[in-house]
Coordinates of C-alpha atoms and ligand atoms in Angstrom, one line a residue:
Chain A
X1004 CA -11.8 -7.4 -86.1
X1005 CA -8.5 -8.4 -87.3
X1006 CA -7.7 -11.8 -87.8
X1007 CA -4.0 -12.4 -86.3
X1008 CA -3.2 -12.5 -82.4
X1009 CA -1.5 -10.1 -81.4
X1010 CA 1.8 -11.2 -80.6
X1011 CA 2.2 -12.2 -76.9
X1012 CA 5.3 -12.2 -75.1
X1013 CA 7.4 -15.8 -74.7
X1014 CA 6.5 -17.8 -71.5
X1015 CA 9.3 -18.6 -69.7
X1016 CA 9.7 -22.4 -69.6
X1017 CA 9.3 -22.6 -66.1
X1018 CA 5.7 -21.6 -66.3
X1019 CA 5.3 -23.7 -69.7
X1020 CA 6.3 -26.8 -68.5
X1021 CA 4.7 -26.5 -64.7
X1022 CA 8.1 -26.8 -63.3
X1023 CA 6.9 -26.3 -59.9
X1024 CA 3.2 -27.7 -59.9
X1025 CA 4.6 -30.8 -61.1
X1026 CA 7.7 -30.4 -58.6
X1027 CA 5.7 -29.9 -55.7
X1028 CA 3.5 -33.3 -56.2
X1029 CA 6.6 -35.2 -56.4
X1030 CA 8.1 -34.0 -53.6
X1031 CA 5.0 -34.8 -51.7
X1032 CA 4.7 -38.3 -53.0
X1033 CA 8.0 -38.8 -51.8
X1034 CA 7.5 -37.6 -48.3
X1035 CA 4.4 -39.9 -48.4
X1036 CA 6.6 -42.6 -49.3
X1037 CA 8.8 -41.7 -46.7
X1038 CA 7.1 -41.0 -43.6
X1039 CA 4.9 -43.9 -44.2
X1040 CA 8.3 -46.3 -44.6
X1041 CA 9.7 -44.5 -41.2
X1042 CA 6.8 -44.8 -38.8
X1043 CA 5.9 -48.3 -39.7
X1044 CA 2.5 -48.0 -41.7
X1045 CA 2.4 -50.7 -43.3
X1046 CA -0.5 -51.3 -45.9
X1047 CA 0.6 -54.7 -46.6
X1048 CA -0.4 -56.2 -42.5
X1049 CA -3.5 -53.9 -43.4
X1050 CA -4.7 -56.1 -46.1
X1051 CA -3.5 -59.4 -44.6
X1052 CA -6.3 -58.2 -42.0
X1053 CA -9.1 -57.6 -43.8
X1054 CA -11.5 -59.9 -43.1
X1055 CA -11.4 -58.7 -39.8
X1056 CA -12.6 -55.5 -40.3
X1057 CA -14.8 -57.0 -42.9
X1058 CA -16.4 -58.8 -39.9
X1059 CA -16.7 -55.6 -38.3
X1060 CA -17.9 -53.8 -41.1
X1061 CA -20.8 -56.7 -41.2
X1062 CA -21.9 -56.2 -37.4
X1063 CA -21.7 -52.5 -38.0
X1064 CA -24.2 -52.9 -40.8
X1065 CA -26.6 -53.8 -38.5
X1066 CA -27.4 -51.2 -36.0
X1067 CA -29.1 -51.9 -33.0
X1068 CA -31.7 -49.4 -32.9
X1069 CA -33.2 -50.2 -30.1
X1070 CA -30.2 -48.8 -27.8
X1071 CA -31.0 -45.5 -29.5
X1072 CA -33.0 -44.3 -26.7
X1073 CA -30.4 -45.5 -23.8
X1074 CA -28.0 -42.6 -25.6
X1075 CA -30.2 -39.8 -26.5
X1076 CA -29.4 -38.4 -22.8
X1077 CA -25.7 -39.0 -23.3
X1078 CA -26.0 -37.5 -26.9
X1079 CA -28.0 -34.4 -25.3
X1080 CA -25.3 -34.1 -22.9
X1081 CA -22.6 -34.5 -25.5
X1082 CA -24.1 -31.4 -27.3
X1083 CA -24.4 -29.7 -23.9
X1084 CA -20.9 -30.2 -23.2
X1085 CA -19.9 -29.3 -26.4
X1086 CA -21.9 -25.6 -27.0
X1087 CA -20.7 -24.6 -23.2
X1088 CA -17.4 -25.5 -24.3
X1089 CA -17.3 -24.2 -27.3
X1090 CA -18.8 -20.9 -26.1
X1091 CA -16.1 -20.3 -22.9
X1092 CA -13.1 -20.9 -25.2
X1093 CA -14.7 -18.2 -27.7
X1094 CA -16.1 -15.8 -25.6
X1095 CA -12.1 -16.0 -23.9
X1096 CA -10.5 -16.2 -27.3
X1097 CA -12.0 -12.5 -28.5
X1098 CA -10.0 -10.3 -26.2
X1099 CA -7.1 -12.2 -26.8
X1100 CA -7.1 -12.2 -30.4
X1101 CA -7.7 -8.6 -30.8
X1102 CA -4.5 -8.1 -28.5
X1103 CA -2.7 -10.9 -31.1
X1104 CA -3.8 -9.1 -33.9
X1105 CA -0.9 -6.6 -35.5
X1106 CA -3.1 -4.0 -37.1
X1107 CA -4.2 -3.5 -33.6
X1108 CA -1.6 -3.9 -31.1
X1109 CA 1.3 -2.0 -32.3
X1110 CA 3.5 -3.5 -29.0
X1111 CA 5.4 -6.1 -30.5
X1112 CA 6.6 -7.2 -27.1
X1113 CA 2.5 -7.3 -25.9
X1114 CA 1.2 -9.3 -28.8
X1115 CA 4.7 -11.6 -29.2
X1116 CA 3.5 -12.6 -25.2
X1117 CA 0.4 -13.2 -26.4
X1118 CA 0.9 -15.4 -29.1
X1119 CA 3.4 -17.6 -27.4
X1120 CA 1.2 -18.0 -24.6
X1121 CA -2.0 -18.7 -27.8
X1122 CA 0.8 -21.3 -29.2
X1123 CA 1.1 -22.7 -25.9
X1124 CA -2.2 -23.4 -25.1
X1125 CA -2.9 -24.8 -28.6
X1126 CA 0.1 -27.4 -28.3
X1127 CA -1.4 -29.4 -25.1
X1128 CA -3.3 -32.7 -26.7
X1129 CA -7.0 -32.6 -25.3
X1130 CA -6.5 -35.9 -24.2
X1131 CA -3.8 -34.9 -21.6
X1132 CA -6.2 -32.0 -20.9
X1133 CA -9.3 -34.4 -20.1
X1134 CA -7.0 -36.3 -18.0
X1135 CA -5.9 -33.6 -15.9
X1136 CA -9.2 -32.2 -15.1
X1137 CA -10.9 -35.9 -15.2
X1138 CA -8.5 -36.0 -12.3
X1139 CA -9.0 -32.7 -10.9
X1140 CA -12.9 -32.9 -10.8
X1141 CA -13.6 -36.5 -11.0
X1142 CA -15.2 -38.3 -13.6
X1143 CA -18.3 -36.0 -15.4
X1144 CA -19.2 -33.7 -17.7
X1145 CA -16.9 -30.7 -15.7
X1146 CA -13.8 -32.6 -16.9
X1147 CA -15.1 -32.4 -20.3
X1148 CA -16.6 -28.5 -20.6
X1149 CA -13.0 -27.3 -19.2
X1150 CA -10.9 -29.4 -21.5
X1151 CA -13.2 -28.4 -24.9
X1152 CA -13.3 -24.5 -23.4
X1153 CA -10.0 -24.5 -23.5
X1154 CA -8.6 -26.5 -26.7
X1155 CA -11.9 -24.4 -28.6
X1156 CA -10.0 -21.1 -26.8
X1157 CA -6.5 -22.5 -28.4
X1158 CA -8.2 -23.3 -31.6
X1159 CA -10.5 -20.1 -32.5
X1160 CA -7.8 -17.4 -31.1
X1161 CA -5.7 -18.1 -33.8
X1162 CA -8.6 -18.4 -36.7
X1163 CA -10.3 -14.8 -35.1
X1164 CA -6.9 -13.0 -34.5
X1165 CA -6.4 -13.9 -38.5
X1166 CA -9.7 -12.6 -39.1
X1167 CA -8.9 -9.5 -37.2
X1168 CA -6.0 -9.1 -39.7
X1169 CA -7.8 -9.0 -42.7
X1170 CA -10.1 -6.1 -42.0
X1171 CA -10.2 -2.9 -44.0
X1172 CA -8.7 0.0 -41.6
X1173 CA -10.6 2.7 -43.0
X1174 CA -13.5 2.9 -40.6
X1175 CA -11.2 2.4 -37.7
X1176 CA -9.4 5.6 -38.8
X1177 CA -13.0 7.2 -39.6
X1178 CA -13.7 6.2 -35.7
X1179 CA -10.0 7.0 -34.4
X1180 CA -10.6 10.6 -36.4
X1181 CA -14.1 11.6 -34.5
X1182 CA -12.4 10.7 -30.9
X1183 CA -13.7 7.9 -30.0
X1184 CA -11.6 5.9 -27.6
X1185 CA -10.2 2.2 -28.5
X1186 CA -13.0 0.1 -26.9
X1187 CA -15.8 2.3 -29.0
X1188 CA -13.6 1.8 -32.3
X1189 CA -13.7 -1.9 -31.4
X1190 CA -17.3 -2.0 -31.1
X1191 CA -18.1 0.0 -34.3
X1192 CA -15.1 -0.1 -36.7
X1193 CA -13.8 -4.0 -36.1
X1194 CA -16.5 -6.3 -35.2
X1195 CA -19.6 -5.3 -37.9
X1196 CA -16.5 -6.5 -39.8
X1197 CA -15.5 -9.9 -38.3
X1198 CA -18.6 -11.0 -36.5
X1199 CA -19.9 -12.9 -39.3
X1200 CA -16.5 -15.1 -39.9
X1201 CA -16.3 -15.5 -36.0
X1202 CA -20.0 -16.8 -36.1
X1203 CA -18.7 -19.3 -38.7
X1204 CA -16.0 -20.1 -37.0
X1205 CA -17.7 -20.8 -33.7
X1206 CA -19.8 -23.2 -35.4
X1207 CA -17.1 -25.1 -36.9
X1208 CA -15.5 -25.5 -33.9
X1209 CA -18.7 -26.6 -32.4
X1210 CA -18.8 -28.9 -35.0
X1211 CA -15.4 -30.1 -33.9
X1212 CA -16.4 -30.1 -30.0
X1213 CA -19.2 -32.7 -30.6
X1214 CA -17.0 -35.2 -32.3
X1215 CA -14.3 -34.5 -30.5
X1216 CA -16.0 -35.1 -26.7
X1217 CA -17.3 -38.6 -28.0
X1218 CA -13.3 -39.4 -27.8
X1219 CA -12.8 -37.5 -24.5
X1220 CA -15.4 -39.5 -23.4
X1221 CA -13.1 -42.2 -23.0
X1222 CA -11.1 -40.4 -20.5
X1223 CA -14.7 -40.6 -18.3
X1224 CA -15.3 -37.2 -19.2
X1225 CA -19.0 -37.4 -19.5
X1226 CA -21.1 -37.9 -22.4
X1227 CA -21.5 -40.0 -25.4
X1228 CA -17.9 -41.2 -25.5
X1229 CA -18.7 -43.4 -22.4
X1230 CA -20.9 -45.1 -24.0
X1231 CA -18.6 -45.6 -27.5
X1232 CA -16.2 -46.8 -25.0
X1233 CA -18.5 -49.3 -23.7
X1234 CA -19.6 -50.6 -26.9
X1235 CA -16.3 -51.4 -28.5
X1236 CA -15.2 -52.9 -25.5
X1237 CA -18.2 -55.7 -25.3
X1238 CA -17.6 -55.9 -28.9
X1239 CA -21.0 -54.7 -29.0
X1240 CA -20.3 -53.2 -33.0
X1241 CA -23.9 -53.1 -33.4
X1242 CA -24.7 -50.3 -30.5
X1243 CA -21.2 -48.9 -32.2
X1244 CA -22.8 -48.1 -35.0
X1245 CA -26.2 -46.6 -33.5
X1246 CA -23.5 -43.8 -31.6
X1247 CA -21.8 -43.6 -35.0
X1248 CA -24.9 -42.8 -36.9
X1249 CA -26.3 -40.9 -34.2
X1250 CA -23.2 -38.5 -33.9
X1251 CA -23.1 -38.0 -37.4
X1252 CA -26.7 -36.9 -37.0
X1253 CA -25.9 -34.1 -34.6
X1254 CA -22.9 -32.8 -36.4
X1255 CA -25.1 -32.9 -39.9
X1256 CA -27.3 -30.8 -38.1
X1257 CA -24.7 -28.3 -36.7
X1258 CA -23.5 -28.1 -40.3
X1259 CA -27.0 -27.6 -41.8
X1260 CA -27.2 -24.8 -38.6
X1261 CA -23.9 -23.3 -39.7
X1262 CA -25.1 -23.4 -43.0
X1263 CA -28.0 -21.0 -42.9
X1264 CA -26.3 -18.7 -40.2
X1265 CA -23.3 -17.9 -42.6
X1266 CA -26.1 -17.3 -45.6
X1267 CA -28.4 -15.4 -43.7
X1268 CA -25.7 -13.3 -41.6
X1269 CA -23.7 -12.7 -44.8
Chain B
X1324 CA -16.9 41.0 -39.3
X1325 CA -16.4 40.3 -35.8
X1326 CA -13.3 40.6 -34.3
X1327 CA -12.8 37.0 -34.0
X1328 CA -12.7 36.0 -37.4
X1329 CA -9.7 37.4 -37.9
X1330 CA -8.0 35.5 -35.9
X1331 CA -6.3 32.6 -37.6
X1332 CA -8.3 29.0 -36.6
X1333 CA -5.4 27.0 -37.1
X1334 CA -1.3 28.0 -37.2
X1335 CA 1.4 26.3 -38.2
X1336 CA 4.9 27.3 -36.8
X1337 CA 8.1 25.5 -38.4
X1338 CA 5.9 22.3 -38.5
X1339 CA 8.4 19.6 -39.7
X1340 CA 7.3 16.5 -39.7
X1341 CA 9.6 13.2 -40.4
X1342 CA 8.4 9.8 -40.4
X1343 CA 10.6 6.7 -38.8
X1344 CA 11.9 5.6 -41.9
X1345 CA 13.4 8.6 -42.2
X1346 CA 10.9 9.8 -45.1
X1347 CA 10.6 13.5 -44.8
X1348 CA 6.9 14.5 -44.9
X1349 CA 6.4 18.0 -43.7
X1350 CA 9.6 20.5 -43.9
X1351 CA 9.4 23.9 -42.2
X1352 CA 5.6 24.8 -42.5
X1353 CA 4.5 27.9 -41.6
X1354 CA 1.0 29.6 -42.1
X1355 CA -2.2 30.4 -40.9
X1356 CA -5.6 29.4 -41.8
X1357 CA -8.9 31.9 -40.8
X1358 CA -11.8 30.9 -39.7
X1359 CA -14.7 30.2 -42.4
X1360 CA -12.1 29.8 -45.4
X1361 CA -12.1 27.0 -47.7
X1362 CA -8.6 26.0 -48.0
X1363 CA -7.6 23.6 -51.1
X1364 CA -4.0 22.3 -51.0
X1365 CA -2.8 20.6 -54.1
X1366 CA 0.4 19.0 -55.0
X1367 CA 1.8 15.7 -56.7
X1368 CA 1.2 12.4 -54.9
X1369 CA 3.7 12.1 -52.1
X1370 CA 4.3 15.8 -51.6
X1371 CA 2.8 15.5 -48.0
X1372 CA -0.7 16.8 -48.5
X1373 CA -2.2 13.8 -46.6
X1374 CA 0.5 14.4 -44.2
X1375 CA -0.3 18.3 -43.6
X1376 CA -4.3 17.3 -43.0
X1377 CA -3.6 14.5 -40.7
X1378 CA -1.0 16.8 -38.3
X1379 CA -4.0 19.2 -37.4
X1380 CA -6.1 16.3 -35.7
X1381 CA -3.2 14.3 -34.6
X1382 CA -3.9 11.3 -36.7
X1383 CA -0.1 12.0 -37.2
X1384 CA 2.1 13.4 -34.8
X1385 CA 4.7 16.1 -35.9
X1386 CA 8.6 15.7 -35.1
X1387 CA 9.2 19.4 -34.3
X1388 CA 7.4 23.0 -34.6
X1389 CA 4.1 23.8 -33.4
X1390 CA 0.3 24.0 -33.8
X1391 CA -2.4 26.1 -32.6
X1392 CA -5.8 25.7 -32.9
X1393 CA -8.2 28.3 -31.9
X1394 CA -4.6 30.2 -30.3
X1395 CA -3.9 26.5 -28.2
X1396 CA -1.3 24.6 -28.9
X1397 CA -2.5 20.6 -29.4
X1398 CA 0.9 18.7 -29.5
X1399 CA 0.5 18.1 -25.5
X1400 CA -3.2 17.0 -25.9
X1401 CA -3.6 13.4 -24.3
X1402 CA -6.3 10.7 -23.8
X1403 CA -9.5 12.7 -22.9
X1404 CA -8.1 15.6 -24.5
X1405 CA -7.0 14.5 -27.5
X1406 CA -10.6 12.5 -27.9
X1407 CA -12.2 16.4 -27.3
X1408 CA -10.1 17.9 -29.9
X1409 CA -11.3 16.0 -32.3
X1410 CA -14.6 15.4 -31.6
X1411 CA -14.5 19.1 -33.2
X1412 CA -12.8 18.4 -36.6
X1413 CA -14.6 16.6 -39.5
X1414 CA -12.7 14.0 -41.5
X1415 CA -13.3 13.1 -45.0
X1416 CA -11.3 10.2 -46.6
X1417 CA -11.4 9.1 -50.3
X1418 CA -12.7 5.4 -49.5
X1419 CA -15.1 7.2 -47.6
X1420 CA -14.6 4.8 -44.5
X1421 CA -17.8 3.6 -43.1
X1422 CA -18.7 0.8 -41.9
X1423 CA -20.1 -1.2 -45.2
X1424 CA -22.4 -3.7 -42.7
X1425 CA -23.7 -0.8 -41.1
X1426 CA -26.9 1.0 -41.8
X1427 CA -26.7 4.3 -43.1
X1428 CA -28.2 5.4 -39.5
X1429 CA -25.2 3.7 -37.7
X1430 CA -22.8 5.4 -39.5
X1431 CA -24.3 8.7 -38.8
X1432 CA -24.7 8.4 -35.2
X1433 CA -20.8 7.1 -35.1
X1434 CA -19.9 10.7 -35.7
X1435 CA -21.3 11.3 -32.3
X1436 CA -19.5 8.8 -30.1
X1437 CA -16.7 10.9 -29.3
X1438 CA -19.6 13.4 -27.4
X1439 CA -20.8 10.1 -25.2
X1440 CA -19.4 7.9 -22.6
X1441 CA -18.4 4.6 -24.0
X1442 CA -20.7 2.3 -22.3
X1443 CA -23.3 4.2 -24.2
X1444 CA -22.0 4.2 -27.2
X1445 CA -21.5 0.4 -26.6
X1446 CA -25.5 -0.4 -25.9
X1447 CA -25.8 2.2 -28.7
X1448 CA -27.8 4.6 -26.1
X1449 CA -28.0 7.9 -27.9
X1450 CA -30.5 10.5 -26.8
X1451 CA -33.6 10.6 -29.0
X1452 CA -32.4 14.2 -29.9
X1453 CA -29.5 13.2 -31.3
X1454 CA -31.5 10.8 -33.3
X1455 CA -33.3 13.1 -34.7
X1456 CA -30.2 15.3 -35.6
X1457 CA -29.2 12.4 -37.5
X1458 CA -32.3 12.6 -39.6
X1459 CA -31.4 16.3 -40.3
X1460 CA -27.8 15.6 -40.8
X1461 CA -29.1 12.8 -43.9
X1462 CA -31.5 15.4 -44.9
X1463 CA -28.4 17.8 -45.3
X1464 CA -26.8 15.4 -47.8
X1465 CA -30.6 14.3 -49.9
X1466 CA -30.1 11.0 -48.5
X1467 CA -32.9 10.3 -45.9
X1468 CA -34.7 7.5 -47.1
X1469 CA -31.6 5.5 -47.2
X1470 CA -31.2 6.4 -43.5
X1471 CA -31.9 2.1 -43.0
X1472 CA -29.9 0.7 -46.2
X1473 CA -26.9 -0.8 -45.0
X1474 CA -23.9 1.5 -46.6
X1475 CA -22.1 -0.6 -49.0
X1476 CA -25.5 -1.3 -50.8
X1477 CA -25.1 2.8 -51.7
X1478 CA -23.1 3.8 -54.9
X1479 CA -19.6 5.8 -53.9
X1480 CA -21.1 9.4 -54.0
X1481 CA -23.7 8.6 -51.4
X1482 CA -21.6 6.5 -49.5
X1483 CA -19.4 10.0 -49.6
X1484 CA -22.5 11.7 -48.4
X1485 CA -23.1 9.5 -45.3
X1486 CA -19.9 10.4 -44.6
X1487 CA -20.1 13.9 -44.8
X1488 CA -23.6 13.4 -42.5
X1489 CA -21.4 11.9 -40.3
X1490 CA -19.0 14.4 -39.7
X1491 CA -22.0 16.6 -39.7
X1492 CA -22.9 15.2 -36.8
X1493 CA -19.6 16.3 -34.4
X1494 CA -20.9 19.8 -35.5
X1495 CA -17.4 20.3 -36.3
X1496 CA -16.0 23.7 -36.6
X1497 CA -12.8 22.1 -39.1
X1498 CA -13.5 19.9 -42.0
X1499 CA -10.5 17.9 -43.3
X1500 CA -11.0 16.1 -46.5
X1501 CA -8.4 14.3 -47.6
X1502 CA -9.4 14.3 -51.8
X1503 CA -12.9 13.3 -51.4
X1504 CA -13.6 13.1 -54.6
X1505 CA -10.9 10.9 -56.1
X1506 CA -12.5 7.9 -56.4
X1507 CA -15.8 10.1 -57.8
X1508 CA -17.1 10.5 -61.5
X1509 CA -17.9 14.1 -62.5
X1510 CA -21.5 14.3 -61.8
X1511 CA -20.7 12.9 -57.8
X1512 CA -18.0 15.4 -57.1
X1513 CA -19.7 17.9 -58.4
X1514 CA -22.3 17.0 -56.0
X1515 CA -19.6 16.3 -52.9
X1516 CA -18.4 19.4 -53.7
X1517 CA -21.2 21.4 -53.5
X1518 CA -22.3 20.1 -50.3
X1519 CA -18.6 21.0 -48.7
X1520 CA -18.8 24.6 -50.1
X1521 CA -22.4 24.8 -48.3
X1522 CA -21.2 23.9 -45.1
X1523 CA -18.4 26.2 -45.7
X1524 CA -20.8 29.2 -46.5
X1525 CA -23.9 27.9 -44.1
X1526 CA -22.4 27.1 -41.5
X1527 CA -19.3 28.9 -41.3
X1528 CA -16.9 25.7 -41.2
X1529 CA -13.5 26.0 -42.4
X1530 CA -12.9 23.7 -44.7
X1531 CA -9.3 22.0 -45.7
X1532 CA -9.4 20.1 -48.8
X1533 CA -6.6 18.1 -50.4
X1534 CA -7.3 17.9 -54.2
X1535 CA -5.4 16.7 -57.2
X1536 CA -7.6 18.2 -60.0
X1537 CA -6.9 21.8 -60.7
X1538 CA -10.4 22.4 -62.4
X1539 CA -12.1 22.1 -59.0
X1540 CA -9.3 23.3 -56.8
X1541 CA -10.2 27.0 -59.1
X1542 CA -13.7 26.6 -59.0
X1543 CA -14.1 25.7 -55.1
X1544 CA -11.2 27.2 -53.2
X1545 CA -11.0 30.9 -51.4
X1546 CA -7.2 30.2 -51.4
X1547 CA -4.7 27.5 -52.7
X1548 CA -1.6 26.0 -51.3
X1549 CA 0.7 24.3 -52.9
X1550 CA 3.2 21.3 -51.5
X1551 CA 6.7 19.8 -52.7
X1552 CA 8.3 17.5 -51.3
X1553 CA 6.7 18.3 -47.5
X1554 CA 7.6 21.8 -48.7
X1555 CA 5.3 24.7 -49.0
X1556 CA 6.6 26.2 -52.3
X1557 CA 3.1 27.8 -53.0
X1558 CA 0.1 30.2 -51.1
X1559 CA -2.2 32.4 -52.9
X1560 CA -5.9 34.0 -52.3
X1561 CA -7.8 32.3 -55.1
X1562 CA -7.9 36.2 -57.0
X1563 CA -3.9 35.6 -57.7
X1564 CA -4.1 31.9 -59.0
X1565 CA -2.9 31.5 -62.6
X1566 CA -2.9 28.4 -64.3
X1567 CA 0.8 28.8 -64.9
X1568 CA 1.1 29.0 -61.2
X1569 CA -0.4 25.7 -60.7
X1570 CA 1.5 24.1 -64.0
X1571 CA 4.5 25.2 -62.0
X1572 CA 3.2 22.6 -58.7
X1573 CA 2.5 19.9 -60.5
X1574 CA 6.0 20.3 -62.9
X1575 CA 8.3 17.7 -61.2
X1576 CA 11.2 18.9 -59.3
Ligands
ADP954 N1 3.4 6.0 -42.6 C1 4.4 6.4 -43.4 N2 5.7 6.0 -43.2 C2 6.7 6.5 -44.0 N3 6.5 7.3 -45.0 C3 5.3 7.8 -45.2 C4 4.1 7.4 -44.5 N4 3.0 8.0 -44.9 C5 3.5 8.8 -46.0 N5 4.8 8.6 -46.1 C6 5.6 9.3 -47.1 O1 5.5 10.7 -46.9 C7 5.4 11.5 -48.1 C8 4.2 12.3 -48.1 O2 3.1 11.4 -48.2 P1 1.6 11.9 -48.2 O3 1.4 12.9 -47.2 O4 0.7 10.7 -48.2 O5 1.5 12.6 -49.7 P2 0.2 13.0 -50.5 O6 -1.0 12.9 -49.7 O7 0.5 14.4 -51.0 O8 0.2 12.1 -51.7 C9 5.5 10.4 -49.2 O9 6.9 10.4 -49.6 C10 5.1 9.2 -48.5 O10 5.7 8.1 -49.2
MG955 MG1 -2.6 11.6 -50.0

């Protein structure tokens, strides 16, 4: 009820002035500056160009719809490609993270291997992937499940084994405590309390899968991206922009999907 | 009596137990504990009480000493063994540790999985018998028509309760609680602690409880033990317990 604050102590002036917020942003505007200088962007050629990709951005404007029904069975197969994909890596990716996981693998030795080998697998582009197996199995839809199974395995190892990290340890040591053995703690203590994050996860990576196989496409990896490829190459912007708009449809879709399973699963 | 109950259920023999930081956590413990006695060790934080409880199911593992339980030693118990051993020994923890996106029912069968293969406790095949236990076991704590709320949708003293359902089911003849009642108000422990001292009388479990109230420790125990610094410095039948004496535990140094 009293009408003077009570007397706080003196901020330091680092934290009154925002020393480091303010330092930070600098620093990254000058690495912007920078790396932009040193690898040659240059916005200036991009304006000088602009009516070109005005002229694009005019054909693009007008979508052909009627080539929408020559790629709904590329597009079906893109999403195909994608879930099968997307399933393989993470189906692959649990065991492995639970062994990368350091509240669970007390071998430093075990889970160093493991990670390496995660951090391997994660550093091959996808596009030297789908080369490889476009060359291995010919051009298809193969080419394309192996290479998104195994850049979705690189990708959601990492995100579950962090997961994995996070839990609360109590009811592992309630499990541990009534003698159950390591696979039964698994099953009971660690994934009531992950699956919902990994079921997020997997769909954001599916998410990922469906845009990215329009590019592996290229490659001749099967699905939609054959057909982007074909498009931009007859300077046909108009069919561009029917894939365009039909892609984004899918992946709204998988969103509005993940969406609803994270609410309802939470 | 029967003869039997006079044997000690658990011994310790020049139990030491040092940690690999060098920490020492247990130094030189030696007594016995009968069967059917409730047991409360007290002590300040870090005197080694959680230490002590976790040594007699081998959650920890002791550096030197031995011991027995039921007149076996368990400090060579591996795998299959170890899993048997305590399959017989409750544990109570003081965040309760169950599963919070499991249904009360889940967390009361867990108790049992040590009893089944792990395939079936994988496709979560328990017999219908042991389902029904379960009902029994939430019956045991006043908590059966929660048996389908998920568990952290209970407040903490039930959530204490499934766990003590839990443990009912290993039909344990040890009950470790590690101070089940610390993160309690007064009406909840009272009620925690009632249901232990049950069991204890009922059912002829012997019951180990770390606590850090005195108050409860008098009202509850059948004998008190007393911890410094991984030392026992203090063991009385709860007749010979003075306040002073238990002052004198919790004066520092
Ligand atoms: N995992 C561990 N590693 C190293 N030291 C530990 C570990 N656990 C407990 N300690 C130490 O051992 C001593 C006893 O701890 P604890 O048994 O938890 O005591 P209490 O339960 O009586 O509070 C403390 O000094 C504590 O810091
Ligand atoms: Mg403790």
């Amino acid at each position: 009820m009293t009408e003077s604050t009570p007397a706080l102590p003196q901020r330091p002036w680092r934290q009154r002035y925002h020393v480091a917020a303010i330092g930070w942003t600098l620093l990254l505007a000058v690495l912007l500056v920078l790396s932009s200088l040193m690898t040659g962007a240059n916005f200036g050629t991009f304006l000088s160009n602009i009516d070109q990709f005005l002229a694009l951005l005019v054909q693009m404007s007008h979508p052909a719809w009627s080539y929408l029904h020559v790629i709904l069975q590329p597009l079906y197969e893109t999403i195909q490609m994608a879930v099968l994909g997307t399933t393989i890596g993470a189906v692959l990716a649990v065991p492995f993270a639970l062994l990368a996981a350091s509240n669970l693998v007390g071998n430093r030795l075990l889970r160093g291997l493991i990670r390496f080998f995660l951090d391997l697998v994660r550093t091959l582009p996808d596009l030297l992937l789908a080369a490889i197996f476009v060359a291995i199995f010919g051009i298809g839809s193969t080419a394309g499940v192996i290479t998104l199974a195994i850049f979705s395995f690189g990708m959601v190892s990492k995100l579950f084994y962090e997961v994995i990290e996070t839990i609360d340890m109590g009811p592992l040591e309630a499990l541990k405590s009534v003698g159950a053995t390591k696979v039964t703690i698994i099953w009971y203590a660690v994934l009531p309390q992950i699956l919902n994050q990994f079921v997020s996860y997997f769909l954001y990576t599916l998410e990922i899968n469906v845009r990215a196989s329009t590019v592996l496409g290229y490659l001749g990896a099967g699905g939609i991206g054959v057909y982007l490829q074909r498009s931009l190459g007859e300077f046909n912007y108009s069919a561009t922009a029917v894939i365009i708009l039909a892609t984004l449809v899918v992946v709204l879709v998988i969103d509005g999907i993940s969406n609803h399973l994270r609410r309802v699963l939470l | 009596m029967q003869a039997t109950s006079t044997k000690p259920i658990i011994a310790f023999h020049h139990v030491n137990k040092i940690y690999a930081n060098g920490t020492v956590g247990l130094k030189d413990i030696n007594f016995e504990i009968p069967r059917g006695q409730f047991l409360v060790v007290v002590g300040l934080s870090g005197a080694g009480k959680s230490t002590l409880l976790r040594t007699i199911n081998r959650m920890h593992e002791i550096s030197s000493g031995e011991i027995r339980i039921d007149n076996e030693p368990i400090s060579d118990y591996k795998g299959r063994a170890l899993r048997q051993l305590r399959c017989h020994i409750g544990m109570i923890f003081q965040n309760f540790n169950l599963v919070n996106r499991a249904s009360v029912e889940r967390n009361v069968l867990s108790g049992l999985v040590g009893y089944y293969p792990t395939w079936k406790c994988v496709l979560g095949l328990f017999s219908a018998a042991d389902k029904q236990r379960a009902i029994q076991a939430l019956k045991r704590v006043s908590l059966t028509p929660k048996i389908f709320t998920r568990a952290d949708e209970l407040s903490g003293g039930q959530q204490q309760r499934v766990a003590i359902a839990r443990t009912l089911m290993q039909d344990p003849k040890i009950i470790l609680a590690d101070e089940p009642v610390a993160s309690l108000d007064p009406r909840t422990t009272k009620d925690v602690m009632d249901t232990l001292q049950r069991l204890n009388r009922e059912d002829d479990i012997t019951v180990i409880v770390n606590l850090h109230s005195v108050a409860l420790a008098r009202q509850y125990a059948d004998r008190i033990i007393g911890l410094r610094a991984g030392e026992l410095v203090y063991d009385q039948p709860i007749a010979n317990v003075t306040t002073a004496d238990l002052d004198r535990i919790y004066q520092a140094n």
